[in-house]
Amino acid sequence: MSQNTTDQSIYFRCNFCYSHLNAEADLAKSKIACPYCHRRVTVPKPSLDRGYLMKDWEVVRLLGQGSMGEVYEVSNSSGKRGAMKVVHQDCMSEEETQYLQDEAQILLKLRHKNIVKVHEAGFDGLQYFFVQELVLGRNTGSTLKKYGAFKQLEAFRICRDVASAMQYLWEEAKIIHRDIKPDNIMLSREGVVKLMDLGVGMTQEQAQTQGYGAGTPYYMSPEMIQKPALCDFRTDIYSLGISLVEMLSGSKPYMAADRNTVFDKILSEDVKLSALPCSDEGKRAIAKLIHRNYKKRPASWAECVAMFDLILEKGVQGNAKKEVQYIYDLGQDKAFMAKYYALLISFFVALLILIYVVI
């Protein structure tokens, strides 16, 4: 059975600035003003109603919606909770459909501490779905909006763990993620970095022959836009580098009102790194990650991990515990923690009353 919840909000993204938004369920199909770009956007209506069963998974609520499908919170008959992404078949070609069937079997076997586990994947009628673990915490995108830019060591530590996860994916299955960005990097309550949304990933061969249908414009590499046949793991390295710039500066390096203008900037403008609040060594590392010539980026994910480790080793100098604690704090679900501390306070009050009565 599904978890009991009173949250009937609809979570979605602005069609213009791609910001995460939410609205009450009764506003579905209505237009509201985006608080970030101030344009009028339509609140989407979920394709699947609350209680809908996809195999053994029951829909609890809509968590997000994009051009290719939706993400729902779900639970199964044993009470396990998950996040289910549903991709509509009319968004896929026959080749992509066959690929996803093969890819589902790969995703189920992946096991890495920094990768969200996939519980089940497959087809239900004309819809492809995959259910991954529901990570309680906050993604780095929402953390940026709430708290602002990360400190250098915090940002590099998070990206180091993402690079480690991508090294595993590449070495195990030659998988290209295709959509690395702050919104897909979770900080769990326990302070663990988790890479999400592997269901849009492709093998190198698939990406080179079919191109990049997925991806978020702000984080796409030049070859991703112009020459998909050149795409390999270095395309994801570029996206991680752009995400790192955003985490350090608090804003996306390539901003524009429409997709094509963003692409024009990516293809013609260098990211300004001089004002980034990090060391010269950090800036040199970032410059290598986001080089417009993919041949001049790191030659492997292992090289990226080693580069991040070196920066962290030089910069931490005994502050590792403090940095990890900060990331842990950012990953906390404040509503959960409020209930936890309220319960703890109630316990101590009851204990004091008991001691007073006994005395």
PDB file of C-alpha atoms in Angstrom, residues 41-324:
ATOM      1  CA  VAL A  41       3.532  28.608 -17.485  1.00  0.00           C
ATOM      2  CA  THR A  42       0.868  25.912 -17.466  1.00  0.00           C
ATOM      3  CA  VAL A  43       0.652  23.654 -14.425  1.00  0.00           C
ATOM      4  CA  PRO A  44       0.781  20.102 -15.849  1.00  0.00           C
ATOM      5  CA  LYS A  45      -1.798  17.458 -15.128  1.00  0.00           C
ATOM      6  CA  PRO A  46      -0.217  14.145 -14.031  1.00  0.00           C
ATOM      7  CA  SER A  47      -0.686  11.304 -16.517  1.00  0.00           C
ATOM      8  CA  LEU A  48      -1.067   8.804 -13.680  1.00  0.00           C
ATOM      9  CA  ASP A  49      -3.552   9.329 -10.867  1.00  0.00           C
ATOM     10  CA  ARG A  50      -2.835   8.674  -7.203  1.00  0.00           C
ATOM     11  CA  GLY A  51      -3.327   4.946  -6.557  1.00  0.00           C
ATOM     12  CA  TYR A  52      -2.463   3.882 -10.130  1.00  0.00           C
ATOM     13  CA  LEU A  53      -0.577   0.571 -10.197  1.00  0.00           C
ATOM     14  CA  MET A  54       2.487   0.117 -12.412  1.00  0.00           C
ATOM     15  CA  LYS A  55       3.299  -3.572 -11.903  1.00  0.00           C
ATOM     16  CA  ASP A  56       3.565  -3.765  -8.080  1.00  0.00           C
ATOM     17  CA  TRP A  57       4.221  -0.046  -7.621  1.00  0.00           C
ATOM     18  CA  GLU A  58       1.419   2.260  -6.513  1.00  0.00           C
ATOM     19  CA  VAL A  59       1.547   5.967  -7.344  1.00  0.00           C
ATOM     20  CA  VAL A  60       1.605   8.246  -4.296  1.00  0.00           C
ATOM     21  CA  ARG A  61       2.200  11.648  -5.890  1.00  0.00           C
ATOM     22  CA  LEU A  62       3.859  13.442  -8.780  1.00  0.00           C
ATOM     23  CA  LEU A  63       7.408  14.576  -7.982  1.00  0.00           C
ATOM     24  CA  GLY A  64       8.362  16.136 -11.296  1.00  0.00           C
ATOM     25  CA  GLN A  65       7.540  16.379 -14.971  1.00  0.00           C
ATOM     26  CA  GLY A  66       9.591  16.938 -18.108  1.00  0.00           C
ATOM     27  CA  SER A  67       9.286  16.711 -21.863  1.00  0.00           C
ATOM     28  CA  MET A  68       9.774  12.921 -21.938  1.00  0.00           C
ATOM     29  CA  GLY A  69       7.664  11.869 -18.965  1.00  0.00           C
ATOM     30  CA  GLU A  70       7.071  12.184 -15.243  1.00  0.00           C
ATOM     31  CA  VAL A  71       8.615  11.156 -11.925  1.00  0.00           C
ATOM     32  CA  TYR A  72       6.337   9.830  -9.176  1.00  0.00           C
ATOM     33  CA  GLU A  73       6.789   8.805  -5.581  1.00  0.00           C
ATOM     34  CA  VAL A  74       5.614   5.192  -5.366  1.00  0.00           C
ATOM     35  CA  SER A  75       5.421   2.343  -2.881  1.00  0.00           C
ATOM     36  CA  ASN A  76       4.928  -1.392  -3.280  1.00  0.00           C
ATOM     37  CA  SER A  77       2.975  -4.048  -1.380  1.00  0.00           C
ATOM     38  CA  SER A  78       5.883  -4.648   1.016  1.00  0.00           C
ATOM     39  CA  GLY A  79       6.008  -0.955   1.942  1.00  0.00           C
ATOM     40  CA  LYS A  80       9.219  -0.130   0.060  1.00  0.00           C
ATOM     41  CA  ARG A  81       9.227   3.429  -1.258  1.00  0.00           C
ATOM     42  CA  GLY A  82      10.758   4.549  -4.513  1.00  0.00           C
ATOM     43  CA  ALA A  83      10.925   7.249  -7.166  1.00  0.00           C
ATOM     44  CA  MET A  84       9.488   6.018 -10.461  1.00  0.00           C
ATOM     45  CA  LYS A  85      10.310   7.679 -13.764  1.00  0.00           C
ATOM     46  CA  VAL A  86       7.810   6.993 -16.548  1.00  0.00           C
ATOM     47  CA  VAL A  87       8.858   7.656 -20.155  1.00  0.00           C
ATOM     48  CA  HIS A  88       6.089   7.723 -22.755  1.00  0.00           C
ATOM     49  CA  GLN A  89       6.764   5.510 -25.759  1.00  0.00           C
ATOM     50  CA  ASP A  90       5.691   8.213 -28.194  1.00  0.00           C
ATOM     51  CA  CYS A  91       8.844  10.075 -27.068  1.00  0.00           C
ATOM     52  CA  MET A  92      11.042   7.180 -28.236  1.00  0.00           C
ATOM     53  CA  SER A  93      11.964   5.576 -31.542  1.00  0.00           C
ATOM     54  CA  GLU A  94      11.870   1.785 -32.034  1.00  0.00           C
ATOM     55  CA  GLU A  95      15.663   1.706 -31.602  1.00  0.00           C
ATOM     56  CA  GLU A  96      15.451   3.632 -28.341  1.00  0.00           C
ATOM     57  CA  THR A  97      12.685   1.338 -27.094  1.00  0.00           C
ATOM     58  CA  GLN A  98      14.820  -1.744 -27.750  1.00  0.00           C
ATOM     59  CA  TYR A  99      17.803  -0.034 -26.163  1.00  0.00           C
ATOM     60  CA  LEU A 100      15.870   0.738 -22.986  1.00  0.00           C
ATOM     61  CA  GLN A 101      14.831  -2.897 -22.673  1.00  0.00           C
ATOM     62  CA  ASP A 102      18.488  -3.944 -22.781  1.00  0.00           C
ATOM     63  CA  GLU A 103      19.580  -1.054 -20.588  1.00  0.00           C
ATOM     64  CA  ALA A 104      17.052  -1.999 -17.901  1.00  0.00           C
ATOM     65  CA  GLN A 105      18.950  -5.208 -17.228  1.00  0.00           C
ATOM     66  CA  ILE A 106      22.225  -3.287 -16.857  1.00  0.00           C
ATOM     67  CA  LEU A 107      20.734  -0.718 -14.464  1.00  0.00           C
ATOM     68  CA  LEU A 108      19.460  -3.442 -12.146  1.00  0.00           C
ATOM     69  CA  LYS A 109      22.981  -4.797 -11.674  1.00  0.00           C
ATOM     70  CA  LEU A 110      24.706  -1.495 -10.861  1.00  0.00           C
ATOM     71  CA  ARG A 111      25.930  -1.146  -7.283  1.00  0.00           C
ATOM     72  CA  HIS A 112      27.951   1.861  -6.127  1.00  0.00           C
ATOM     73  CA  LYS A 113      27.643   3.909  -2.937  1.00  0.00           C
ATOM     74  CA  ASN A 114      27.256   7.141  -4.940  1.00  0.00           C
ATOM     75  CA  ILE A 115      24.679   5.831  -7.425  1.00  0.00           C
ATOM     76  CA  VAL A 116      20.971   5.628  -6.669  1.00  0.00           C
ATOM     77  CA  LYS A 117      19.923   1.970  -6.762  1.00  0.00           C
ATOM     78  CA  VAL A 118      17.409   0.869  -9.382  1.00  0.00           C
ATOM     79  CA  HIS A 119      14.780  -1.500  -7.937  1.00  0.00           C
ATOM     80  CA  GLU A 120      12.905  -2.386 -11.115  1.00  0.00           C
ATOM     81  CA  ALA A 121      12.830  -1.362 -14.761  1.00  0.00           C
ATOM     82  CA  GLY A 122      10.824  -2.410 -17.781  1.00  0.00           C
ATOM     83  CA  PHE A 123       7.698  -1.760 -19.791  1.00  0.00           C
ATOM     84  CA  ASP A 124       4.086  -1.527 -18.705  1.00  0.00           C
ATOM     85  CA  GLY A 125       1.943  -1.313 -21.812  1.00  0.00           C
ATOM     86  CA  LEU A 126       3.271   1.555 -23.915  1.00  0.00           C
ATOM     87  CA  GLN A 127       5.239   3.142 -21.057  1.00  0.00           C
ATOM     88  CA  TYR A 128       8.827   2.488 -20.038  1.00  0.00           C
ATOM     89  CA  PHE A 129       9.433   2.891 -16.324  1.00  0.00           C
ATOM     90  CA  PHE A 130      12.213   2.462 -13.844  1.00  0.00           C
ATOM     91  CA  VAL A 131      11.929   2.632 -10.079  1.00  0.00           C
ATOM     92  CA  GLN A 132      14.926   3.798  -8.080  1.00  0.00           C
ATOM     93  CA  GLU A 133      15.493   4.222  -4.368  1.00  0.00           C
ATOM     94  CA  LEU A 134      13.830   7.272  -2.864  1.00  0.00           C
ATOM     95  CA  VAL A 135      16.679   9.317  -1.423  1.00  0.00           C
ATOM     96  CA  LEU A 136      15.638  11.516   1.482  1.00  0.00           C
ATOM     97  CA  GLY A 137      17.607  14.710   1.501  1.00  0.00           C
ATOM     98  CA  ARG A 138      18.101  17.609  -0.915  1.00  0.00           C
ATOM     99  CA  ASN A 139      19.635  17.864  -4.367  1.00  0.00           C
ATOM    100  CA  THR A 140      22.446  20.343  -4.952  1.00  0.00           C
ATOM    101  CA  GLY A 141      20.227  22.414  -7.253  1.00  0.00           C
ATOM    102  CA  SER A 142      17.687  23.167  -4.536  1.00  0.00           C
ATOM    103  CA  THR A 143      20.523  23.593  -2.034  1.00  0.00           C
ATOM    104  CA  LEU A 144      22.013  26.297  -4.270  1.00  0.00           C
ATOM    105  CA  LYS A 145      18.694  28.138  -4.386  1.00  0.00           C
ATOM    106  CA  LYS A 146      18.191  27.930  -0.637  1.00  0.00           C
ATOM    107  CA  TYR A 147      21.705  28.503   0.709  1.00  0.00           C
ATOM    108  CA  GLY A 148      23.655  29.992  -2.199  1.00  0.00           C
ATOM    109  CA  ALA A 149      27.064  28.906  -3.521  1.00  0.00           C
ATOM    110  CA  PHE A 150      29.046  26.070  -1.959  1.00  0.00           C
ATOM    111  CA  LYS A 151      32.478  26.491  -0.443  1.00  0.00           C
ATOM    112  CA  GLN A 152      35.339  25.223  -2.584  1.00  0.00           C
ATOM    113  CA  LEU A 153      36.035  22.018  -0.665  1.00  0.00           C
ATOM    114  CA  GLU A 154      32.345  21.204  -0.359  1.00  0.00           C
ATOM    115  CA  ALA A 155      31.805  21.572  -4.110  1.00  0.00           C
ATOM    116  CA  PHE A 156      34.943  19.628  -5.058  1.00  0.00           C
ATOM    117  CA  ARG A 157      34.121  16.838  -2.620  1.00  0.00           C
ATOM    118  CA  ILE A 158      30.634  16.406  -4.071  1.00  0.00           C
ATOM    119  CA  CYS A 159      31.970  16.413  -7.643  1.00  0.00           C
ATOM    120  CA  ARG A 160      34.706  13.968  -6.671  1.00  0.00           C
ATOM    121  CA  ASP A 161      32.054  11.462  -5.557  1.00  0.00           C
ATOM    122  CA  VAL A 162      30.081  12.004  -8.778  1.00  0.00           C
ATOM    123  CA  ALA A 163      33.276  11.376 -10.783  1.00  0.00           C
ATOM    124  CA  SER A 164      33.830   8.158  -8.818  1.00  0.00           C
ATOM    125  CA  ALA A 165      30.294   7.031  -9.655  1.00  0.00           C
ATOM    126  CA  MET A 166      30.794   7.863 -13.340  1.00  0.00           C
ATOM    127  CA  GLN A 167      34.137   6.034 -13.366  1.00  0.00           C
ATOM    128  CA  TYR A 168      32.279   2.930 -12.186  1.00  0.00           C
ATOM    129  CA  LEU A 169      29.534   3.343 -14.816  1.00  0.00           C
ATOM    130  CA  TRP A 170      32.036   3.806 -17.620  1.00  0.00           C
ATOM    131  CA  GLU A 171      34.320   0.946 -16.601  1.00  0.00           C
ATOM    132  CA  GLU A 172      31.445  -1.472 -15.943  1.00  0.00           C
ATOM    133  CA  ALA A 173      29.158  -0.726 -18.891  1.00  0.00           C
ATOM    134  CA  LYS A 174      30.536   2.198 -20.953  1.00  0.00           C
ATOM    135  CA  ILE A 175      27.488   4.232 -19.873  1.00  0.00           C
ATOM    136  CA  ILE A 176      27.208   7.959 -20.611  1.00  0.00           C
ATOM    137  CA  HIS A 177      24.812   9.663 -18.184  1.00  0.00           C
ATOM    138  CA  ARG A 178      23.747  12.459 -20.611  1.00  0.00           C
ATOM    139  CA  ASP A 179      22.224  14.728 -17.957  1.00  0.00           C
ATOM    140  CA  ILE A 180      24.694  15.450 -15.150  1.00  0.00           C
ATOM    141  CA  LYS A 181      23.591  18.643 -13.387  1.00  0.00           C
ATOM    142  CA  PRO A 182      23.035  19.867  -9.799  1.00  0.00           C
ATOM    143  CA  ASP A 183      19.397  18.742  -9.834  1.00  0.00           C
ATOM    144  CA  ASN A 184      20.542  15.158 -10.423  1.00  0.00           C
ATOM    145  CA  ILE A 185      23.081  15.135  -7.578  1.00  0.00           C
ATOM    146  CA  MET A 186      21.455  14.325  -4.252  1.00  0.00           C
ATOM    147  CA  LEU A 187      22.806  14.945  -0.753  1.00  0.00           C
ATOM    148  CA  SER A 188      21.213  12.350   1.495  1.00  0.00           C
ATOM    149  CA  ARG A 189      20.367  12.904   5.159  1.00  0.00           C
ATOM    150  CA  GLU A 190      23.417  10.822   6.007  1.00  0.00           C
ATOM    151  CA  GLY A 191      25.663  13.113   3.958  1.00  0.00           C
ATOM    152  CA  VAL A 192      26.149  10.649   1.089  1.00  0.00           C
ATOM    153  CA  VAL A 193      26.343  12.031  -2.452  1.00  0.00           C
ATOM    154  CA  LYS A 194      23.997  10.159  -4.815  1.00  0.00           C
ATOM    155  CA  LEU A 195      23.950  10.454  -8.608  1.00  0.00           C
ATOM    156  CA  MET A 196      20.403  10.192  -9.954  1.00  0.00           C
ATOM    157  CA  ASP A 197      18.429   9.758 -13.182  1.00  0.00           C
ATOM    158  CA  LEU A 198      20.417   6.941 -14.762  1.00  0.00           C
ATOM    159  CA  GLY A 199      17.366   5.946 -16.795  1.00  0.00           C
ATOM    160  CA  VAL A 200      18.272   8.449 -19.522  1.00  0.00           C
ATOM    161  CA  GLY A 201      21.822   7.108 -19.803  1.00  0.00           C
ATOM    162  CA  MET A 202      23.181   5.449 -22.944  1.00  0.00           C
ATOM    163  CA  THR A 203      26.169   3.383 -23.955  1.00  0.00           C
ATOM    164  CA  GLN A 204      28.771   5.240 -26.002  1.00  0.00           C
ATOM    165  CA  GLU A 205      27.722   3.401 -29.182  1.00  0.00           C
ATOM    166  CA  GLN A 206      24.059   4.290 -28.651  1.00  0.00           C
ATOM    167  CA  ALA A 207      24.791   7.969 -28.028  1.00  0.00           C
ATOM    168  CA  GLN A 208      27.007   8.228 -31.082  1.00  0.00           C
ATOM    169  CA  THR A 209      24.503   6.625 -33.458  1.00  0.00           C
ATOM    170  CA  GLN A 210      21.255   8.113 -32.113  1.00  0.00           C
ATOM    171  CA  GLY A 211      22.397  11.458 -30.775  1.00  0.00           C
ATOM    172  CA  TYR A 212      21.457  13.163 -27.535  1.00  0.00           C
ATOM    173  CA  GLY A 213      17.702  13.430 -27.152  1.00  0.00           C
ATOM    174  CA  ALA A 214      18.086  13.942 -23.405  1.00  0.00           C
ATOM    175  CA  GLY A 215      20.076  16.552 -21.551  1.00  0.00           C
ATOM    176  CA  THR A 216      19.496  20.008 -20.125  1.00  0.00           C
ATOM    177  CA  PRO A 217      20.684  22.866 -22.390  1.00  0.00           C
ATOM    178  CA  TYR A 218      22.737  24.732 -19.759  1.00  0.00           C
ATOM    179  CA  TYR A 219      25.018  21.721 -19.185  1.00  0.00           C
ATOM    180  CA  MET A 220      25.410  20.355 -22.727  1.00  0.00           C
ATOM    181  CA  SER A 221      28.876  20.138 -24.221  1.00  0.00           C
ATOM    182  CA  PRO A 222      29.695  21.636 -27.627  1.00  0.00           C
ATOM    183  CA  GLU A 223      29.963  18.201 -29.256  1.00  0.00           C
ATOM    184  CA  MET A 224      26.670  17.182 -27.655  1.00  0.00           C
ATOM    185  CA  ILE A 225      25.060  20.055 -29.567  1.00  0.00           C
ATOM    186  CA  GLN A 226      26.962  19.841 -32.855  1.00  0.00           C
ATOM    187  CA  LYS A 227      28.493  16.396 -33.346  1.00  0.00           C
ATOM    188  CA  PRO A 228      26.840  13.572 -31.367  1.00  0.00           C
ATOM    189  CA  ALA A 229      29.115  11.041 -33.075  1.00  0.00           C
ATOM    190  CA  LEU A 230      31.999  12.442 -31.012  1.00  0.00           C
ATOM    191  CA  CYS A 231      30.267  11.942 -27.668  1.00  0.00           C
ATOM    192  CA  ASP A 232      31.868   9.738 -25.058  1.00  0.00           C
ATOM    193  CA  PHE A 233      32.580   9.955 -21.303  1.00  0.00           C
ATOM    194  CA  ARG A 234      34.227  13.353 -21.850  1.00  0.00           C
ATOM    195  CA  THR A 235      30.807  14.819 -22.618  1.00  0.00           C
ATOM    196  CA  ASP A 236      29.729  13.958 -19.063  1.00  0.00           C
ATOM    197  CA  ILE A 237      33.014  15.371 -17.737  1.00  0.00           C
ATOM    198  CA  TYR A 238      32.086  18.698 -19.341  1.00  0.00           C
ATOM    199  CA  SER A 239      28.621  18.648 -17.736  1.00  0.00           C
ATOM    200  CA  LEU A 240      30.138  17.926 -14.335  1.00  0.00           C
ATOM    201  CA  GLY A 241      32.550  20.833 -14.805  1.00  0.00           C
ATOM    202  CA  ILE A 242      29.723  23.233 -15.652  1.00  0.00           C
ATOM    203  CA  SER A 243      27.822  21.970 -12.600  1.00  0.00           C
ATOM    204  CA  LEU A 244      30.912  22.645 -10.480  1.00  0.00           C
ATOM    205  CA  VAL A 245      31.096  26.230 -11.791  1.00  0.00           C
ATOM    206  CA  GLU A 246      27.445  26.734 -10.809  1.00  0.00           C
ATOM    207  CA  MET A 247      28.021  25.250  -7.356  1.00  0.00           C
ATOM    208  CA  LEU A 248      30.929  27.639  -6.720  1.00  0.00           C
ATOM    209  CA  SER A 249      29.399  30.782  -8.233  1.00  0.00           C
ATOM    210  CA  GLY A 250      25.728  30.243  -7.364  1.00  0.00           C
ATOM    211  CA  SER A 251      24.568  30.785 -10.962  1.00  0.00           C
ATOM    212  CA  LYS A 252      24.612  29.002 -14.313  1.00  0.00           C
ATOM    213  CA  PRO A 253      27.528  30.118 -16.508  1.00  0.00           C
ATOM    214  CA  TYR A 254      25.415  30.185 -19.672  1.00  0.00           C
ATOM    215  CA  MET A 255      22.092  31.967 -19.135  1.00  0.00           C
ATOM    216  CA  ALA A 256      19.650  33.038 -21.851  1.00  0.00           C
ATOM    217  CA  ALA A 257      15.921  33.314 -22.450  1.00  0.00           C
ATOM    218  CA  ASP A 258      15.760  30.457 -24.948  1.00  0.00           C
ATOM    219  CA  ARG A 259      17.480  27.176 -25.780  1.00  0.00           C
ATOM    220  CA  ASN A 260      19.101  28.282 -29.052  1.00  0.00           C
ATOM    221  CA  THR A 261      20.745  31.309 -27.449  1.00  0.00           C
ATOM    222  CA  VAL A 262      22.134  29.076 -24.699  1.00  0.00           C
ATOM    223  CA  PHE A 263      23.595  26.815 -27.400  1.00  0.00           C
ATOM    224  CA  ASP A 264      25.126  29.798 -29.213  1.00  0.00           C
ATOM    225  CA  LYS A 265      26.853  30.889 -25.999  1.00  0.00           C
ATOM    226  CA  ILE A 266      28.161  27.393 -25.283  1.00  0.00           C
ATOM    227  CA  LEU A 267      29.647  27.193 -28.777  1.00  0.00           C
ATOM    228  CA  SER A 268      31.188  30.663 -28.845  1.00  0.00           C
ATOM    229  CA  GLU A 269      31.887  31.921 -25.305  1.00  0.00           C
ATOM    230  CA  ASP A 270      34.401  30.759 -22.697  1.00  0.00           C
ATOM    231  CA  VAL A 271      33.261  30.507 -19.087  1.00  0.00           C
ATOM    232  CA  LYS A 272      34.811  33.298 -17.005  1.00  0.00           C
ATOM    233  CA  LEU A 273      36.670  31.565 -14.183  1.00  0.00           C
ATOM    234  CA  SER A 274      38.738  34.476 -12.806  1.00  0.00           C
ATOM    235  CA  ALA A 275      36.062  35.527 -10.291  1.00  0.00           C
ATOM    236  CA  LEU A 276      35.352  32.013  -8.988  1.00  0.00           C
ATOM    237  CA  PRO A 277      35.950  31.761  -5.206  1.00  0.00           C
ATOM    238  CA  CYS A 278      38.468  28.947  -5.396  1.00  0.00           C
ATOM    239  CA  SER A 279      42.204  28.396  -5.650  1.00  0.00           C
ATOM    240  CA  ASP A 280      44.195  28.812  -8.843  1.00  0.00           C
ATOM    241  CA  GLU A 281      44.676  25.062  -8.879  1.00  0.00           C
ATOM    242  CA  GLY A 282      40.912  24.625  -8.655  1.00  0.00           C
ATOM    243  CA  LYS A 283      40.389  27.018 -11.559  1.00  0.00           C
ATOM    244  CA  ARG A 284      42.926  25.165 -13.684  1.00  0.00           C
ATOM    245  CA  ALA A 285      41.131  21.900 -12.961  1.00  0.00           C
ATOM    246  CA  ILE A 286      37.768  23.384 -13.921  1.00  0.00           C
ATOM    247  CA  ALA A 287      39.218  24.878 -17.108  1.00  0.00           C
ATOM    248  CA  LYS A 288      40.337  21.401 -18.116  1.00  0.00           C
ATOM    249  CA  LEU A 289      36.955  19.852 -17.313  1.00  0.00           C
ATOM    250  CA  ILE A 290      35.021  22.354 -19.448  1.00  0.00           C
ATOM    251  CA  HIS A 291      37.436  22.808 -22.331  1.00  0.00           C
ATOM    252  CA  ARG A 292      35.410  23.251 -25.524  1.00  0.00           C
ATOM    253  CA  ASN A 293      37.746  20.828 -27.290  1.00  0.00           C
ATOM    254  CA  TYR A 294      36.815  17.441 -25.860  1.00  0.00           C
ATOM    255  CA  LYS A 295      40.309  16.074 -26.650  1.00  0.00           C
ATOM    256  CA  LYS A 296      41.814  18.485 -24.102  1.00  0.00           C
ATOM    257  CA  ARG A 297      39.590  17.362 -21.224  1.00  0.00           C
ATOM    258  CA  PRO A 298      40.768  14.659 -18.782  1.00  0.00           C
ATOM    259  CA  ALA A 299      41.533  11.392 -20.577  1.00  0.00           C
ATOM    260  CA  SER A 300      39.534   9.282 -18.104  1.00  0.00           C
ATOM    261  CA  TRP A 301      37.222   9.472 -15.120  1.00  0.00           C
ATOM    262  CA  ALA A 302      40.080   8.059 -13.038  1.00  0.00           C
ATOM    263  CA  GLU A 303      42.108  11.160 -13.943  1.00  0.00           C
ATOM    264  CA  CYS A 304      39.207  13.343 -12.762  1.00  0.00           C
ATOM    265  CA  VAL A 305      38.987  11.509  -9.438  1.00  0.00           C
ATOM    266  CA  ALA A 306      42.744  11.844  -8.928  1.00  0.00           C
ATOM    267  CA  MET A 307      42.582  15.557  -9.788  1.00  0.00           C
ATOM    268  CA  PHE A 308      39.784  16.152  -7.265  1.00  0.00           C
ATOM    269  CA  ASP A 309      41.592  14.083  -4.611  1.00  0.00           C
ATOM    270  CA  LEU A 310      44.743  16.167  -5.001  1.00  0.00           C
ATOM    271  CA  ILE A 311      42.838  19.449  -4.565  1.00  0.00           C
ATOM    272  CA  LEU A 312      40.985  18.084  -1.541  1.00  0.00           C
ATOM    273  CA  GLU A 313      44.146  16.680   0.021  1.00  0.00           C
ATOM    274  CA  LYS A 314      45.874  20.064  -0.252  1.00  0.00           C
ATOM    275  CA  GLY A 315      42.861  22.064   0.872  1.00  0.00           C
ATOM    276  CA  VAL A 316      41.333  20.088   3.731  1.00  0.00           C
ATOM    277  CA  GLN A 317      44.300  20.004   6.151  1.00  0.00           C
ATOM    278  CA  GLY A 318      42.382  18.673   9.111  1.00  0.00           C
ATOM    279  CA  ASN A 319      39.022  20.230   8.226  1.00  0.00           C
ATOM    280  CA  ALA A 320      37.582  17.087   6.620  1.00  0.00           C
ATOM    281  CA  LYS A 321      35.227  16.346   9.491  1.00  0.00           C
ATOM    282  CA  LYS A 322      33.838  19.885   9.429  1.00  0.00           C
ATOM    283  CA  GLU A 323      33.306  19.781   5.643  1.00  0.00           C
ATOM    284  CA  VAL A 324      31.550  16.413   5.746  1.00  0.00           C
TER     285      VAL A 324
END
